Short mmCIF file of C-alpha atoms in Angstrom, two decimals:
data_model
loop_
_atom_site.label_atom_id
_atom_site.label_comp_id
_atom_site.label_asym_id
_atom_site.label_seq_id
_atom_site.Cartn_x
_atom_site.Cartn_y
_atom_site.Cartn_z
CA MET A 514 -5.77 -6.28 71.79
CA LEU A 515 -2.94 -6.69 69.26
CA PHE A 516 -4.96 -9.36 67.46
CA THR A 517 -8.03 -7.08 67.28
CA TRP A 518 -6.03 -4.20 65.80
CA LEU A 519 -4.37 -6.42 63.21
CA LEU A 520 -7.71 -8.02 62.30
CA LEU A 521 -9.28 -4.59 61.92
CA SER A 522 -6.43 -3.41 59.69
CA GLY A 523 -6.90 -6.59 57.64
CA PHE A 524 -10.54 -5.71 56.96
CA ILE A 525 -9.53 -2.14 56.04
CA VAL A 526 -6.96 -3.50 53.55
CA LEU A 527 -9.62 -5.85 52.16
CA LEU A 528 -11.95 -2.94 51.45
CA ILE A 529 -9.32 -0.78 49.70
CA PRO A 530 -9.85 -0.88 45.90
CA GLN A 531 -7.81 -3.54 44.10
CA GLU A 532 -6.20 -0.94 41.79
CA MET A 533 -4.42 0.56 44.81
CA THR A 534 -3.43 -2.63 46.63
CA GLY A 535 -2.32 -4.28 43.36
CA LYS A 536 0.60 -1.82 43.25
CA LEU A 537 2.16 -3.68 46.19
CA HIS A 538 2.19 -6.88 44.14
CA PHE A 539 3.81 -5.11 41.18
CA ALA A 540 6.33 -3.44 43.50
CA PHE A 541 7.33 -6.88 44.82
CA ALA A 542 7.72 -8.19 41.26
CA ARG A 543 9.77 -5.14 40.24
CA ILE A 544 12.07 -5.06 43.29
CA PHE A 545 12.80 -8.78 43.21
CA ARG A 546 12.75 -9.15 39.45
CA LEU A 547 16.23 -10.65 39.31
CA PRO A 548 15.77 -13.45 41.90
CA LEU A 549 12.28 -14.16 40.54
CA SER A 550 13.66 -14.51 37.01
CA MET A 551 16.44 -16.75 38.30
CA GLY A 552 13.90 -18.95 40.07
CA ARG A 553 11.79 -19.11 36.93
CA ASN A 554 14.80 -20.02 34.82
CA VAL A 555 15.63 -22.85 37.24
CA THR A 556 12.03 -24.08 36.94
CA LEU A 557 12.10 -23.80 33.15
CA SER A 558 15.37 -25.69 32.84
CA ALA A 559 14.07 -28.40 35.19
CA HIS A 560 10.86 -28.72 33.18
CA THR A 561 12.81 -28.82 29.91
CA ARG A 562 14.99 -31.63 31.24
CA TYR A 563 12.03 -33.84 32.07
CA ASN A 564 9.73 -32.63 29.31
CA PRO A 565 10.21 -34.56 26.08
CA GLN A 566 8.98 -31.56 24.07
CA SER A 567 12.12 -30.27 22.38
CA LYS A 568 12.82 -26.82 20.97
CA THR A 569 11.95 -28.09 17.48
CA ASP A 570 8.56 -29.31 18.68
CA ARG A 571 7.84 -25.92 20.17
CA GLN A 572 8.80 -24.13 16.96
CA GLN A 573 6.55 -26.54 15.09
CA ALA A 574 3.67 -25.70 17.45
CA GLN A 575 4.29 -21.98 16.89
CA LEU A 576 4.20 -22.48 13.12
CA GLN A 577 1.03 -24.57 13.36
CA ASN A 578 -0.62 -21.79 15.36
CA HIS A 579 0.53 -19.29 12.73
CA ILE A 580 -0.90 -21.46 9.92
CA ALA A 581 -4.21 -21.80 11.80
CA ASN A 582 -4.37 -18.00 12.24
CA LEU A 583 -3.60 -17.39 8.56
CA THR A 584 -6.20 -19.96 7.44
CA GLU A 585 -8.83 -18.28 9.58
CA GLN A 586 -7.79 -14.84 8.24
CA ILE A 587 -8.05 -16.08 4.64
CA GLN A 588 -11.51 -17.47 5.32
CA GLU A 589 -12.53 -14.19 6.96
CA LYS A 590 -11.20 -12.23 3.97
CA ASN A 591 -13.05 -14.51 1.56
CA ARG A 592 -16.27 -13.88 3.47
CA GLN A 593 -15.62 -10.14 3.33
CA ILE A 594 -14.90 -10.31 -0.39
CA GLU A 595 -18.13 -12.14 -0.98
CA MET A 596 -20.10 -9.62 1.06
CA LEU A 597 -18.41 -6.38 0.12
CA SER A 598 -17.14 -7.19 -3.36
CA GLY A 599 -15.35 -4.13 -4.66
CA LEU A 600 -15.14 -2.19 -1.39
CA LYS A 601 -11.69 -1.42 0.04
CA THR A 602 -10.61 -2.87 3.34
CA ARG A 603 -7.32 -2.60 5.17
CA PHE A 604 -4.95 -5.49 5.81
CA THR A 605 -5.18 -7.44 9.03
CA TRP A 606 -2.94 -6.06 11.82
CA GLU A 607 -2.29 -2.90 9.78
CA GLY A 608 -1.86 -0.04 12.27
CA VAL A 609 -1.73 -2.40 15.22
CA LYS A 610 1.24 -2.27 17.59
CA PHE A 611 2.61 -5.39 19.26
CA GLN A 612 4.29 -4.50 22.54
CA LEU A 613 6.81 -7.19 23.42
CA ALA A 614 7.22 -7.92 27.13
CA ASP A 615 9.25 -10.29 29.29
CA VAL A 616 7.49 -12.61 31.71
CA ILE A 617 8.53 -11.85 35.30
CA THR A 618 6.42 -14.43 37.12
CA ILE A 619 3.69 -16.86 36.20
CA SER A 620 1.34 -18.46 38.66
CA VAL A 621 -0.70 -21.34 37.29
CA SER A 622 -2.71 -23.19 39.89
CA GLY A 623 -6.20 -24.58 40.28
CA MET A 624 -7.48 -21.40 41.89
CA GLN A 625 -5.89 -18.81 39.63
CA SER A 626 -3.72 -18.45 36.54
CA THR A 627 -1.94 -15.14 36.25
CA MET A 628 1.25 -13.69 34.82
CA ILE A 629 3.22 -10.51 35.47
CA ILE A 630 4.99 -8.84 32.56
CA ASN A 631 7.53 -6.02 32.53
CA ARG A 632 5.52 -3.50 30.50
CA GLY A 633 2.88 -1.13 31.85
CA SER A 634 0.87 2.00 31.17
CA ASP A 635 4.07 3.88 30.22
CA ASP A 636 4.33 1.52 27.23
CA GLY A 637 0.73 1.94 26.15
CA ILE A 638 -0.65 -1.11 27.98
CA ARG A 639 -4.28 -0.81 29.08
CA SER A 640 -6.63 -3.12 30.90
CA GLY A 641 -8.54 -5.47 28.58
CA GLN A 642 -5.87 -5.75 25.87
CA TYR A 643 -5.20 -9.24 24.50
CA VAL A 644 -1.87 -10.96 25.08
CA LEU A 645 -0.25 -13.32 22.56
CA GLY A 646 2.23 -16.11 23.25
CA ASP A 647 3.54 -18.52 20.57
CA ASN A 648 1.15 -16.90 18.04
CA SER A 649 -1.92 -17.69 20.15
CA VAL A 650 -4.05 -15.73 22.59
CA ILE A 651 -2.98 -16.60 26.14
CA GLY A 652 -4.84 -14.01 28.21
CA VAL A 653 -6.06 -10.50 28.80
CA ILE A 654 -4.41 -7.61 30.67
CA SER A 655 -6.17 -7.38 34.04
CA GLU A 656 -4.08 -4.96 36.10
CA VAL A 657 -1.74 -2.20 35.00
CA SER A 658 0.88 -0.13 36.80
CA ALA A 659 3.33 2.30 35.24
CA ARG A 660 5.94 -0.35 34.40
CA ASN A 661 4.31 -3.72 35.01
CA SER A 662 1.07 -5.44 34.10
CA GLY A 663 -0.88 -8.43 35.32
CA VAL A 664 -2.28 -10.87 32.75
CA LYS A 665 -5.29 -13.02 33.55
CA LEU A 666 -4.59 -16.21 31.60
CA ILE A 667 -7.31 -17.96 29.61
CA THR A 668 -7.28 -20.88 32.07
CA ASP A 669 -8.04 -18.66 35.08
CA PRO A 670 -11.51 -19.44 36.55
CA ASP A 671 -12.37 -15.72 36.27
CA SER A 672 -11.34 -15.45 32.61
CA LYS A 673 -14.18 -15.08 30.11
CA ILE A 674 -13.33 -14.60 26.42
CA GLU A 675 -15.65 -14.59 23.43
CA VAL A 676 -14.63 -17.33 21.01
CA ASN A 677 -15.84 -19.36 18.06
CA ILE A 678 -15.04 -22.95 17.13
CA GLU A 679 -13.72 -23.92 13.71
CA GLY A 680 -16.65 -24.89 11.50
CA VAL A 681 -19.26 -23.57 13.93
CA ARG A 682 -20.17 -20.01 13.05
CA ILE A 683 -21.56 -18.99 16.43
CA ASN A 684 -19.88 -17.03 19.19
CA ARG A 685 -19.76 -18.32 22.73
CA VAL A 686 -17.97 -17.38 25.94
CA MET A 687 -15.01 -19.53 26.92
CA GLN A 688 -14.35 -19.68 30.65
CA GLY A 689 -11.20 -20.93 32.36
CA ASN A 690 -11.34 -24.13 34.38
CA GLY A 691 -8.26 -23.50 36.50
CA ASN A 692 -7.19 -27.02 35.61
CA ASN A 693 -4.88 -25.75 32.80
CA SER A 694 -7.88 -25.88 30.50
CA ALA A 695 -11.05 -23.95 29.69
CA ARG A 696 -14.64 -24.79 28.81
CA ILE A 697 -17.37 -23.66 26.48
CA GLN A 698 -21.00 -24.23 27.29
CA HIS A 699 -24.35 -23.41 25.71
CA ILE A 700 -23.67 -24.84 22.25
CA THR A 701 -26.60 -27.01 21.27
CA THR A 702 -25.95 -30.63 20.30
CA ASP A 703 -27.24 -30.07 16.77
CA HIS A 704 -23.84 -28.45 16.00
CA LYS A 705 -21.08 -30.86 15.02
CA ILE A 706 -17.98 -30.34 17.15
CA GLY A 707 -14.86 -32.26 16.15
CA ILE A 708 -12.10 -33.17 18.57
CA ASP A 709 -8.93 -31.11 17.85
CA SER A 710 -11.00 -28.42 16.11
CA ALA A 711 -9.36 -25.02 16.47
CA VAL A 712 -10.94 -22.45 18.79
CA TYR A 713 -10.41 -18.78 17.91
CA ALA A 714 -10.64 -15.65 20.02
CA LYS A 715 -13.35 -13.60 18.32
CA LYS A 716 -12.34 -10.53 16.35
CA GLN A 717 -13.23 -7.40 18.31
CA PRO A 718 -12.74 -3.92 16.84
CA ASP A 719 -11.17 -2.36 19.95
CA ARG A 720 -9.13 -5.34 21.13
CA ILE A 721 -8.10 -7.76 18.41
CA ASP A 722 -7.98 -7.17 14.66
CA ALA A 723 -8.45 -10.77 13.51
CA ALA A 724 -9.51 -14.08 14.93
CA VAL A 725 -6.48 -15.68 16.60
CA ILE A 726 -6.19 -19.28 17.72
CA ILE A 727 -6.63 -19.78 21.45
CA GLY A 728 -6.92 -23.55 21.84
CA THR A 729 -8.24 -26.81 20.49
CA VAL A 730 -11.21 -28.95 21.47
CA ALA A 731 -9.87 -31.63 23.80
CA ARG A 732 -13.17 -33.20 24.83
CA CYS A 733 -16.78 -32.78 23.83
CA MET A 734 -19.48 -34.41 25.89
CA VAL A 735 -23.21 -33.97 26.31
CA ASN A 736 -23.96 -31.84 29.36
CA LYS A 737 -25.28 -34.09 32.15
CA GLU A 738 -27.66 -31.46 33.52
CA ASN A 739 -28.91 -30.26 30.15
CA PRO A 740 -28.61 -32.98 27.47
CA SER A 741 -29.45 -30.53 24.66
CA VAL A 742 -26.10 -28.72 24.96
CA TRP A 743 -22.43 -29.71 24.72
CA GLU A 744 -19.89 -29.53 27.52
CA ILE A 745 -16.72 -28.66 25.58
CA ASN A 746 -13.25 -28.78 27.12
CA ILE A 747 -10.59 -26.60 25.52
CA GLN A 748 -6.84 -27.22 25.70
CA PRO A 749 -4.63 -24.13 25.18
CA VAL A 750 -2.32 -24.42 22.15
CA CYS A 751 0.49 -22.71 24.02
CA ASP A 752 2.48 -24.07 26.96
CA MET A 753 2.16 -20.88 28.97
CA GLU A 754 4.55 -21.92 31.72
CA MET A 755 7.39 -22.17 29.19
CA LEU A 756 6.94 -18.64 27.84
CA LYS A 757 9.75 -16.18 28.39
CA ASN A 758 8.18 -13.30 26.48
CA VAL A 759 4.78 -12.34 25.15
CA ALA A 760 3.25 -9.69 22.88
CA VAL A 761 0.44 -7.35 23.90
CA ILE A 762 -1.90 -6.22 21.12
CA ILE A 763 -2.30 -2.45 21.20
CA MET A 764 -5.04 -1.36 18.80
CA ASP A 765 -4.75 2.13 17.29
CA PRO A 766 -1.58 3.12 19.19
CA MET B 972 12.49 -13.68 68.17
CA LYS B 973 15.15 -12.18 65.92
CA TRP B 974 12.99 -9.94 63.74
CA LEU B 975 15.64 -9.08 61.18
CA ARG B 976 16.20 -12.76 60.50
CA PHE B 977 12.43 -13.26 60.35
CA ALA B 978 12.13 -10.47 57.74
CA ALA B 979 14.93 -11.96 55.62
CA TYR B 980 13.39 -15.43 55.95
CA THR B 981 9.94 -14.11 54.92
CA VAL B 982 11.32 -12.46 51.78
CA THR B 983 13.19 -15.66 50.89
CA ILE B 984 10.13 -17.89 51.16
CA MET B 985 8.06 -15.33 49.22
CA LEU B 986 10.57 -15.57 46.37
CA LEU B 987 10.66 -19.37 46.56
CA GLN B 988 6.86 -19.61 46.64
CA ALA B 989 6.54 -17.25 43.65
CA SER B 990 9.16 -18.85 41.42
CA ALA B 991 11.41 -21.81 42.13
CA LEU B 992 8.79 -23.91 43.94
CA GLU B 993 7.04 -24.44 40.58
CA MET B 994 9.83 -26.96 39.98
CA ILE B 995 8.29 -29.44 42.41
CA SER B 996 4.66 -28.73 41.48
CA VAL B 997 2.48 -31.75 40.80
CA THR B 998 -0.68 -32.49 38.76
CA SER B 999 -2.08 -30.33 35.98
CA MET B 1000 -3.24 -27.82 38.62
CA ASN B 1001 0.40 -27.13 39.58
CA ILE B 1002 -0.05 -28.01 43.21
CA LYS B 1003 2.92 -27.09 45.38
CA PRO B 1004 3.43 -27.03 49.15
CA ASP B 1005 2.53 -23.76 50.86
CA LEU B 1006 5.81 -22.73 52.50
CA ILE B 1007 4.25 -19.57 53.88
CA PHE B 1008 1.53 -21.43 55.76
CA ILE B 1009 4.01 -24.05 56.98
CA SER B 1010 5.93 -21.12 58.48
CA VAL B 1011 2.74 -19.77 60.10
CA VAL B 1012 2.30 -23.14 61.86
CA PHE B 1013 5.96 -23.21 62.88
CA PHE B 1014 5.91 -19.75 64.49
CA SER B 1015 2.55 -20.45 66.16
CA ILE B 1016 3.99 -23.57 67.77
CA TYR B 1017 7.45 -22.36 68.77
CA CYS B 1018 6.98 -18.65 69.57
CA SER B 1019 5.14 -16.76 72.32
CA SER B 1020 1.50 -15.84 71.72
CA LYS B 1021 2.31 -12.22 70.90
CA GLU B 1022 5.06 -13.19 68.45
CA ALA B 1023 2.77 -15.82 66.91
CA ILE B 1024 0.07 -13.19 66.23
CA VAL B 1025 2.51 -10.75 64.63
CA THR B 1026 4.27 -13.41 62.52
CA SER B 1027 0.94 -14.95 61.37
CA PHE B 1028 -0.40 -11.62 60.13
CA ALA B 1029 2.96 -10.68 58.58
CA LEU B 1030 3.15 -14.00 56.72
CA GLY B 1031 -0.49 -13.54 55.65
CA LEU B 1032 0.47 -10.20 54.12
CA ALA B 1033 3.39 -11.94 52.37
CA ALA B 1034 0.98 -14.55 50.95
CA ASP B 1035 -1.33 -11.78 49.68
CA ILE B 1036 1.59 -10.11 47.90
CA VAL B 1037 2.73 -13.39 46.33
CA VAL B 1038 -0.78 -14.42 45.20
CA GLY B 1039 -1.47 -10.88 44.08
CA SER B 1040 -5.14 -10.85 43.12
CA THR B 1041 -6.65 -9.22 46.21
CA MET B 1042 -4.95 -7.81 49.29
CA GLY B 1043 -6.38 -8.85 52.65
CA PRO B 1044 -7.83 -12.38 52.46
CA TYR B 1045 -4.64 -14.24 53.43
CA PHE B 1046 -3.64 -11.44 55.84
CA ILE B 1047 -6.84 -12.08 57.80
CA SER B 1048 -7.10 -15.87 57.37
CA PHE B 1049 -3.45 -16.71 58.17
CA GLY B 1050 -3.58 -14.23 61.08
CA VAL B 1051 -6.73 -15.78 62.54
CA ILE B 1052 -5.63 -19.40 62.06
CA GLY B 1053 -2.09 -18.68 63.34
CA THR B 1054 -3.52 -17.04 66.47
CA LEU B 1055 -5.92 -19.97 66.99
CA LEU B 1056 -3.03 -22.45 66.65
CA ALA B 1057 -0.95 -20.46 69.14
CA ASN B 1058 -3.85 -20.57 71.61
CA THR B 1059 -4.38 -24.29 70.97
CA GLN B 1060 -0.86 -24.75 72.34
CA ARG B 1061 -2.23 -23.90 75.79
CA ILE B 1062 -4.36 -27.05 75.68
CA ILE B 1063 -2.49 -29.46 73.39
CA SER B 1064 1.23 -29.53 72.81
CA LEU B 1065 1.96 -29.67 69.08
CA ARG B 1066 5.55 -30.84 69.36
CA LYS B 1067 5.16 -34.28 67.81
CA ILE B 1068 5.33 -34.68 64.04
CA PRO B 1069 1.83 -36.25 63.63
CA TYR B 1070 0.27 -33.36 65.57
CA GLN B 1071 2.24 -30.82 63.53
CA ALA B 1072 1.14 -32.52 60.30
CA ALA B 1073 -2.48 -32.45 61.48
CA ALA B 1074 -2.11 -28.75 62.42
CA ILE B 1075 -0.79 -27.95 58.92
CA PHE B 1076 -3.53 -29.96 57.20
CA ILE B 1077 -6.49 -28.64 59.19
CA GLY B 1078 -5.04 -25.13 59.48
CA LEU B 1079 -4.34 -24.83 55.74
CA PHE B 1080 -7.79 -26.14 54.86
CA SER B 1081 -9.43 -23.62 57.21
CA ALA B 1082 -7.19 -20.72 56.14
CA TYR B 1083 -7.83 -21.31 52.42
CA THR B 1084 -11.59 -21.62 53.01
CA LEU B 1085 -11.64 -18.38 55.00
CA ALA B 1086 -9.50 -16.62 52.37
CA PHE B 1087 -11.83 -17.83 49.62
CA ILE B 1088 -14.90 -16.52 51.47
CA LEU B 1089 -13.17 -13.16 51.97
CA ARG B 1090 -12.26 -12.99 48.27
CA ILE B 1091 -15.95 -13.37 47.42
CA VAL B 1092 -16.48 -10.09 49.32
CA GLN B 1093 -14.58 -8.33 46.53
CA ALA B 1094 -15.41 -10.41 43.45
CA SER B 1095 -17.40 -13.51 42.63
CA ARG B 1096 -15.17 -16.48 41.87
CA ASP B 1097 -15.62 -19.95 40.45
CA SER B 1098 -15.17 -22.57 43.18
CA SER B 1099 -15.12 -25.72 41.04
CA ASN B 1100 -11.48 -26.59 41.82
CA LEU B 1101 -11.29 -25.16 45.30
CA LEU B 1102 -11.75 -28.39 47.22
CA SER B 1103 -9.27 -30.44 45.20
CA VAL B 1104 -6.67 -27.63 45.30
CA MET B 1105 -7.04 -27.23 49.06
CA PHE B 1106 -6.88 -30.96 49.71
CA THR B 1107 -3.83 -31.59 47.52
CA THR B 1108 -1.95 -28.51 48.75
CA ALA B 1109 -2.66 -29.47 52.37
CA LEU B 1110 -1.53 -33.03 51.72
CA TYR B 1111 1.65 -31.88 49.95
CA SER B 1112 2.40 -29.39 52.73
CA ILE B 1113 2.16 -31.96 55.53
CA VAL B 1114 4.59 -34.22 53.69
CA ILE B 1115 7.38 -31.64 53.86
CA GLY B 1116 6.16 -29.24 56.61
CA PRO B 1117 7.30 -30.92 59.84
CA PHE B 1118 10.71 -31.70 58.33
CA LEU B 1119 11.22 -28.03 57.47
CA PHE B 1120 10.68 -26.92 61.08
CA PRO B 1121 14.27 -27.51 62.28
CA VAL B 1122 15.53 -25.58 59.22
CA ILE B 1123 13.23 -22.60 59.95
CA ALA B 1124 14.28 -22.72 63.63
CA TRP B 1125 17.95 -22.62 62.62
CA ILE B 1126 17.43 -19.72 60.17
CA CYS B 1127 15.37 -17.63 62.61
CA GLY B 1128 17.45 -18.55 65.67
CA ILE B 1129 14.64 -20.19 67.63
CA ASN B 1130 15.25 -22.90 70.21
CA ILE B 1131 12.67 -25.62 69.51
CA ARG B 1132 13.62 -27.70 72.55
CA ARG B 1133 12.03 -25.32 75.08
CA ALA B 1134 8.92 -25.87 77.22
CA SER B 1135 6.33 -27.91 75.39
CA ARG B 1136 3.23 -25.96 76.33
CA LYS B 1137 2.42 -22.24 76.37
CA LEU B 1138 0.86 -21.07 79.63
CA PHE B 1139 0.56 -17.36 78.81
#
């Protein structure tokens, strides 16, 4: 009898909309923020001890991401100048607010890759906004409460972000693999894709003001099922597990 | 069962599972042992049937809160598998380490599969990594699971040297 009642309540909980039940998850993160942060710091320090990547290397990676973003912005501006010669346009990121947030927890596994940050709707965060880490796009806001938000990382199997590859002027959807990587499909083999080519999150008027680096091409193979298209594996340019804070892009605050 | 100790223990393993356990994660998929499910198996083996049902569902709810994407799948799957394990005790005694390891492996595999099916009810998900994640997590959990049982028994004040088979 007890089992039946609990099972029934389980199905009721399952059918309650995610927006309501998600508050429980945020409440847990908020109440136990201190021990969770301590646990994360222990993990970070342990990873740093065994990880040969030093602080200097990380700063170098940040600068490389910044250079890649600026290069893409210059190219975009050049294209605009060619097309709209004489017409005024505003500077990139002008009027855009970057909301800095601390990472409370990060869960990166094969089945899901998510992050909880300590900023929510009270700070102007909305679902669908892009999140930056180390000058690169790392995910999209998926759940929002008053003071916390959930970020679906680019490597999450449910994550789908419109991107373009350096040198290939076509937009495609990048989907997370779960395996700390992502993939792009449906690019025909007549396009030349170079290994280590930069992959940019596509500029979108309501979400992101300029193309921002998201990853690099780690592997490019012909699709086994459809030999006319590439199977492209993308490696994020940011070590998301090492992030302590991120920036959320708020367009037209 | 000392319920206050159980509550404190549940919160502790939730915090460990959500943060510090990343330290011992392996492979690029960040596989780590599932402490919450190991606890489900422990309470199903060493507690009465009624206690096993309550603890299994409670730990399932804890897993849902830690994972955070959808509430309900682990609540149901851990509850069902924990209850099944408790009832299995009427037929087979799971007091030896190989049996406990097998219970963790098979139970975790079944619980994750059931949770995944239930998650599809709410949203479609990509299942490309599911099998490898389940297999590696189950394997990692059985390596440490049976050795954690005496620790859990000590924390929750449970005597693990009692009768070896549940009759009621």
